[in-house]
Every structure is written in structure tokens, then in C-alpha cells.
Amino acid sequence: MSEPDCLFCRIINGEIPTDFVREDDRSVVISDINPQAPTHFLVIPRAHLDSLDDASQKDEALLGHLLRVAAQVANAAGLAESGYRTVINTGAGAGQSVFHLHVHLLGGRPLSWPPG
Ligand code: AMP
Ligand code: ZN
């Protein structure tokens, strides 16, 4: 459930003091330490999964929950009208650097497509 060497497990356990923008029984939301947009949050499940590729059928409700939390946080941040983006990097080749599943929530500036 919790991996001793995992950065996000340690944040969730309180070993690394970090403000939670929002939390519930299944997820926490933190500000990204290296923001790529004026608003850049990370929606992180409390349960450790290495990546989206690790998710199975039993995780389907959790995955939906993470996206709903992202939308709620985006609305609370006033991004509904200007738009926002949710991103899940999966694997080092796609830019994943922390191997505990998380959803990036980005907004507050124009976001071009396709992403890099
Ligand atoms: P990814 O590269 O998709 O795995 O995303 C990991 C994200 O975690 C990056 O955007 C980092 O800036 C962010 N990050 C790394 N360490 C911390 C930390 N201690 N607190 C908040 N965000 C962090
Ligand atoms: Zn973890």
C-alpha cells in the first residue's frame, strides 16, 4: 500500500511536510514544486500504484475519482472558463519522474497542442 522509498508515499504519510490543497479518504492534492503553469497541482491517490500502467480493474473507481477531484480543484481555482489540462505521464519516456501515479492539473495560461 505504501512504499518506504516513494516520495509521494512519504508526503502522504506526513514524513515530508507538505500542504494539502485538498484531501479525502482516497486522494491528496498538492502544489507542484516546479510549476509549469500559473496553476499546477498534483492529484495523488493515497494508495501506491507505480503508474497508470499498474492500474487494474479494481482501480477503475479510483481513477475516475482522481479526475473528478481534478475538475473540482480546477473549478475552485477559477479555471472552468479559461480551460485546464489534466496529464498523466506514464513511463520515463513520457516524462514520468515520480513512480507513484498522479494526475497533473495545469491552467492559468494558454496551453498549446500537441504537448511536447
Ligand atoms: P512526473 O514527472 O509526471 O512524474 O511528475 C512529477 C512531478 O512531481 C514533477 O512535476 C515535479 O515537479 C513534482 N515534484 C517532485 N517533488 C515534489 C515535491 N516534493 N513536492 C511537490 N511536487 C514535487
Ligand atoms: Zn508511493
PDB file of C-alpha atoms and ligand atoms in Angstrom:
ATOM      1  CA  MET A   1       0.000   0.000   0.000  1.00  0.00           C
ATOM      2  CA  SER A   2       2.805   2.404   0.971  1.00  0.00           C
ATOM      3  CA  GLU A   3       6.359   2.212  -0.401  1.00  0.00           C
ATOM      4  CA  PRO A   4       9.090   3.345   2.014  1.00  0.00           C
ATOM      5  CA  ASP A   5      11.286   4.859  -0.707  1.00  0.00           C
ATOM      6  CA  CYS A   6       8.485   6.575  -2.608  1.00  0.00           C
ATOM      7  CA  LEU A   7       8.452  10.388  -2.452  1.00  0.00           C
ATOM      8  CA  PHE A   8       4.677  10.710  -2.721  1.00  0.00           C
ATOM      9  CA  CYS A   9       4.036   7.937  -0.143  1.00  0.00           C
ATOM     10  CA  ARG A  10       6.304   9.850   2.219  1.00  0.00           C
ATOM     11  CA  ILE A  11       4.413  13.102   1.548  1.00  0.00           C
ATOM     12  CA  ILE A  12       1.083  11.329   2.135  1.00  0.00           C
ATOM     13  CA  ASN A  13       2.393   9.721   5.358  1.00  0.00           C
ATOM     14  CA  GLY A  14       3.484  13.136   6.641  1.00  0.00           C
ATOM     15  CA  GLU A  15       7.187  12.179   6.647  1.00  0.00           C
ATOM     16  CA  ILE A  16       7.839  15.095   4.271  1.00  0.00           C
ATOM     17  CA  PRO A  17       5.741  18.047   5.497  1.00  0.00           C
ATOM     18  CA  THR A  18       3.679  19.327   2.562  1.00  0.00           C
ATOM     19  CA  ASP A  19       0.497  21.411   2.458  1.00  0.00           C
ATOM     20  CA  PHE A  20      -2.516  19.579   1.061  1.00  0.00           C
ATOM     21  CA  VAL A  21      -4.627  21.832  -1.151  1.00  0.00           C
ATOM     22  CA  ARG A  22      -7.374  19.275  -0.662  1.00  0.00           C
ATOM     23  CA  GLU A  23      -7.623  15.753   0.674  1.00  0.00           C
ATOM     24  CA  ASP A  24     -10.128  12.973   1.098  1.00  0.00           C
ATOM     25  CA  ASP A  25     -10.071   9.309   2.011  1.00  0.00           C
ATOM     26  CA  ARG A  26      -8.620   8.266  -1.358  1.00  0.00           C
ATOM     27  CA  SER A  27      -6.524  11.202  -2.569  1.00  0.00           C
ATOM     28  CA  VAL A  28      -4.477  14.271  -1.729  1.00  0.00           C
ATOM     29  CA  VAL A  29      -3.801  17.350  -3.851  1.00  0.00           C
ATOM     30  CA  ILE A  30      -0.524  19.278  -3.573  1.00  0.00           C
ATOM     31  CA  SER A  31       1.082  22.166  -5.444  1.00  0.00           C
ATOM     32  CA  ASP A  32       3.793  21.066  -7.858  1.00  0.00           C
ATOM     33  CA  ILE A  33       7.221  22.134  -6.565  1.00  0.00           C
ATOM     34  CA  ASN A  34       8.299  23.101 -10.100  1.00  0.00           C
ATOM     35  CA  PRO A  35       5.149  24.597 -11.632  1.00  0.00           C
ATOM     36  CA  GLN A  36       4.772  24.544 -15.407  1.00  0.00           C
ATOM     37  CA  ALA A  37       1.784  26.921 -15.402  1.00  0.00           C
ATOM     38  CA  PRO A  38       0.344  29.548 -13.026  1.00  0.00           C
ATOM     39  CA  THR A  39      -1.822  26.772 -11.595  1.00  0.00           C
ATOM     40  CA  HIS A  40      -0.119  23.385 -11.348  1.00  0.00           C
ATOM     41  CA  PHE A  41      -1.449  20.860  -8.870  1.00  0.00           C
ATOM     42  CA  LEU A  42      -0.866  17.135  -8.493  1.00  0.00           C
ATOM     43  CA  VAL A  43      -3.784  14.849  -7.644  1.00  0.00           C
ATOM     44  CA  ILE A  44      -2.289  11.796  -5.953  1.00  0.00           C
ATOM     45  CA  PRO A  45      -4.013   8.610  -4.795  1.00  0.00           C
ATOM     46  CA  ARG A  46      -3.211   7.621  -1.201  1.00  0.00           C
ATOM     47  CA  ALA A  47      -2.666   4.043  -2.393  1.00  0.00           C
ATOM     48  CA  HIS A  48       0.644   3.442  -4.139  1.00  0.00           C
ATOM     49  CA  LEU A  49       0.490   2.476  -7.802  1.00  0.00           C
ATOM     50  CA  ASP A  50       3.703   2.861  -9.796  1.00  0.00           C
ATOM     51  CA  SER A  51       1.898   4.316 -12.797  1.00  0.00           C
ATOM     52  CA  LEU A  52      -1.301   4.220 -14.824  1.00  0.00           C
ATOM     53  CA  ASP A  53       0.118   1.086 -16.398  1.00  0.00           C
ATOM     54  CA  ASP A  54      -0.110  -0.602 -12.986  1.00  0.00           C
ATOM     55  CA  ALA A  55      -3.826   0.076 -12.610  1.00  0.00           C
ATOM     56  CA  SER A  56      -6.243  -2.829 -12.930  1.00  0.00           C
ATOM     57  CA  GLN A  57      -9.999  -3.279 -12.951  1.00  0.00           C
ATOM     58  CA  LYS A  58     -10.197  -2.837  -9.180  1.00  0.00           C
ATOM     59  CA  ASP A  59      -8.733   0.665  -9.602  1.00  0.00           C
ATOM     60  CA  GLU A  60     -11.327   1.946 -12.088  1.00  0.00           C
ATOM     61  CA  ALA A  61     -13.367   3.821  -9.487  1.00  0.00           C
ATOM     62  CA  LEU A  62     -10.195   5.365  -8.051  1.00  0.00           C
ATOM     63  CA  LEU A  63      -9.083   6.592 -11.482  1.00  0.00           C
ATOM     64  CA  GLY A  64     -12.459   8.211 -12.030  1.00  0.00           C
ATOM     65  CA  HIS A  65     -12.264   9.788  -8.592  1.00  0.00           C
ATOM     66  CA  LEU A  66      -8.871  11.351  -9.327  1.00  0.00           C
ATOM     67  CA  LEU A  67     -10.253  13.003 -12.472  1.00  0.00           C
ATOM     68  CA  ARG A  68     -13.328  14.290 -10.626  1.00  0.00           C
ATOM     69  CA  VAL A  69     -11.106  15.742  -7.898  1.00  0.00           C
ATOM     70  CA  ALA A  70      -9.003  17.430 -10.587  1.00  0.00           C
ATOM     71  CA  ALA A  71     -12.142  19.028 -12.066  1.00  0.00           C
ATOM     72  CA  GLN A  72     -13.318  20.182  -8.643  1.00  0.00           C
ATOM     73  CA  VAL A  73      -9.942  21.716  -7.826  1.00  0.00           C
ATOM     74  CA  ALA A  74      -9.824  23.363 -11.262  1.00  0.00           C
ATOM     75  CA  ASN A  75     -13.241  24.904 -10.684  1.00  0.00           C
ATOM     76  CA  ALA A  76     -12.254  26.062  -7.199  1.00  0.00           C
ATOM     77  CA  ALA A  77      -9.175  27.692  -8.762  1.00  0.00           C
ATOM     78  CA  GLY A  78     -11.396  29.562 -11.240  1.00  0.00           C
ATOM     79  CA  LEU A  79     -10.211  27.673 -14.323  1.00  0.00           C
ATOM     80  CA  ALA A  80     -13.554  26.453 -15.636  1.00  0.00           C
ATOM     81  CA  GLU A  81     -13.951  29.270 -18.144  1.00  0.00           C
ATOM     82  CA  SER A  82     -10.362  29.600 -19.376  1.00  0.00           C
ATOM     83  CA  GLY A  83      -9.838  25.839 -19.509  1.00  0.00           C
ATOM     84  CA  TYR A  84      -7.376  23.486 -17.924  1.00  0.00           C
ATOM     85  CA  ARG A  85      -5.467  20.326 -18.734  1.00  0.00           C
ATOM     86  CA  THR A  86      -5.065  17.032 -16.911  1.00  0.00           C
ATOM     87  CA  VAL A  87      -1.983  14.974 -17.729  1.00  0.00           C
ATOM     88  CA  ILE A  88      -0.753  11.557 -16.600  1.00  0.00           C
ATOM     89  CA  ASN A  89       2.826  10.876 -17.663  1.00  0.00           C
ATOM     90  CA  THR A  90       3.348   7.121 -17.855  1.00  0.00           C
ATOM     91  CA  GLY A  91       6.895   5.804 -18.067  1.00  0.00           C
ATOM     92  CA  ALA A  92      10.224   7.618 -18.161  1.00  0.00           C
ATOM     93  CA  GLY A  93       9.963   8.026 -21.927  1.00  0.00           C
ATOM     94  CA  ALA A  94       6.784  10.056 -21.459  1.00  0.00           C
ATOM     95  CA  GLY A  95       8.295  12.252 -18.744  1.00  0.00           C
ATOM     96  CA  GLN A  96       7.305  10.355 -15.598  1.00  0.00           C
ATOM     97  CA  SER A  97       9.857  11.099 -12.872  1.00  0.00           C
ATOM     98  CA  VAL A  98       7.953  10.071  -9.712  1.00  0.00           C
ATOM     99  CA  PHE A  99       6.748   6.490  -9.900  1.00  0.00           C
ATOM    100  CA  HIS A 100       3.613   6.902  -7.821  1.00  0.00           C
ATOM    101  CA  LEU A 101       0.616   7.537 -10.070  1.00  0.00           C
ATOM    102  CA  HIS A 102      -0.523  11.180 -10.156  1.00  0.00           C
ATOM    103  CA  VAL A 103      -2.608  13.486 -12.301  1.00  0.00           C
ATOM    104  CA  HIS A 104      -1.164  16.869 -13.212  1.00  0.00           C
ATOM    105  CA  LEU A 105      -3.689  19.712 -13.293  1.00  0.00           C
ATOM    106  CA  LEU A 106      -2.436  22.696 -15.290  1.00  0.00           C
ATOM    107  CA  GLY A 107      -4.071  26.005 -16.100  1.00  0.00           C
ATOM    108  CA  GLY A 108      -3.897  29.756 -15.941  1.00  0.00           C
ATOM    109  CA  ARG A 109      -2.162  30.252 -19.286  1.00  0.00           C
ATOM    110  CA  PRO A 110      -2.864  29.244 -22.886  1.00  0.00           C
ATOM    111  CA  LEU A 111      -1.923  25.588 -23.332  1.00  0.00           C
ATOM    112  CA  SER A 112      -0.779  24.624 -26.794  1.00  0.00           C
ATOM    113  CA  TRP A 113      -1.426  21.340 -28.560  1.00  0.00           C
ATOM    114  CA  PRO A 114       0.203  18.955 -29.247  1.00  0.00           C
ATOM    115  CA  PRO A 115       2.184  18.840 -25.999  1.00  0.00           C
ATOM    116  CA  GLY A 116       5.950  18.347 -26.213  1.00  0.00           C
TER     117      GLY A 116
HETATM  118  P1  AMP B   1       6.105  13.389 -13.354  1.00  0.00           P
HETATM  119  O1  AMP B   1       7.378  13.916 -13.962  1.00  0.00           O
HETATM  120  O2  AMP B   1       4.927  13.309 -14.282  1.00  0.00           O
HETATM  121  O3  AMP B   1       6.376  12.061 -12.652  1.00  0.00           O
HETATM  122  O4  AMP B   1       5.668  14.442 -12.247  1.00  0.00           O
HETATM  123  C1  AMP B   1       6.284  14.525 -11.018  1.00  0.00           C
HETATM  124  C2  AMP B   1       6.085  15.926 -10.552  1.00  0.00           C
HETATM  125  O5  AMP B   1       6.363  15.977  -9.161  1.00  0.00           O
HETATM  126  C3  AMP B   1       7.003  16.951 -11.200  1.00  0.00           C
HETATM  127  O6  AMP B   1       6.222  17.919 -11.891  1.00  0.00           O
HETATM  128  C4  AMP B   1       7.773  17.554 -10.034  1.00  0.00           C
HETATM  129  O7  AMP B   1       8.000  18.933 -10.180  1.00  0.00           O
HETATM  130  C5  AMP B   1       6.878  17.232  -8.863  1.00  0.00           C
HETATM  131  N1  AMP B   1       7.534  17.131  -7.570  1.00  0.00           N
HETATM  132  C6  AMP B   1       8.702  16.498  -7.289  1.00  0.00           C
HETATM  133  N2  AMP B   1       8.969  16.585  -5.968  1.00  0.00           N
HETATM  134  C7  AMP B   1       7.946  17.289  -5.407  1.00  0.00           C
HETATM  135  C8  AMP B   1       7.637  17.710  -4.089  1.00  0.00           C
HETATM  136  N3  AMP B   1       8.450  17.436  -3.058  1.00  0.00           N
HETATM  137  N4  AMP B   1       6.515  18.423  -3.889  1.00  0.00           N
HETATM  138  C9  AMP B   1       5.687  18.719  -4.926  1.00  0.00           C
HETATM  139  N5  AMP B   1       5.921  18.332  -6.182  1.00  0.00           N
HETATM  140  C10 AMP B   1       7.026  17.631  -6.433  1.00  0.00           C
HETATM  141 ZN    ZN B   2       4.076   5.794  -3.411  1.00  0.00          ZN
END
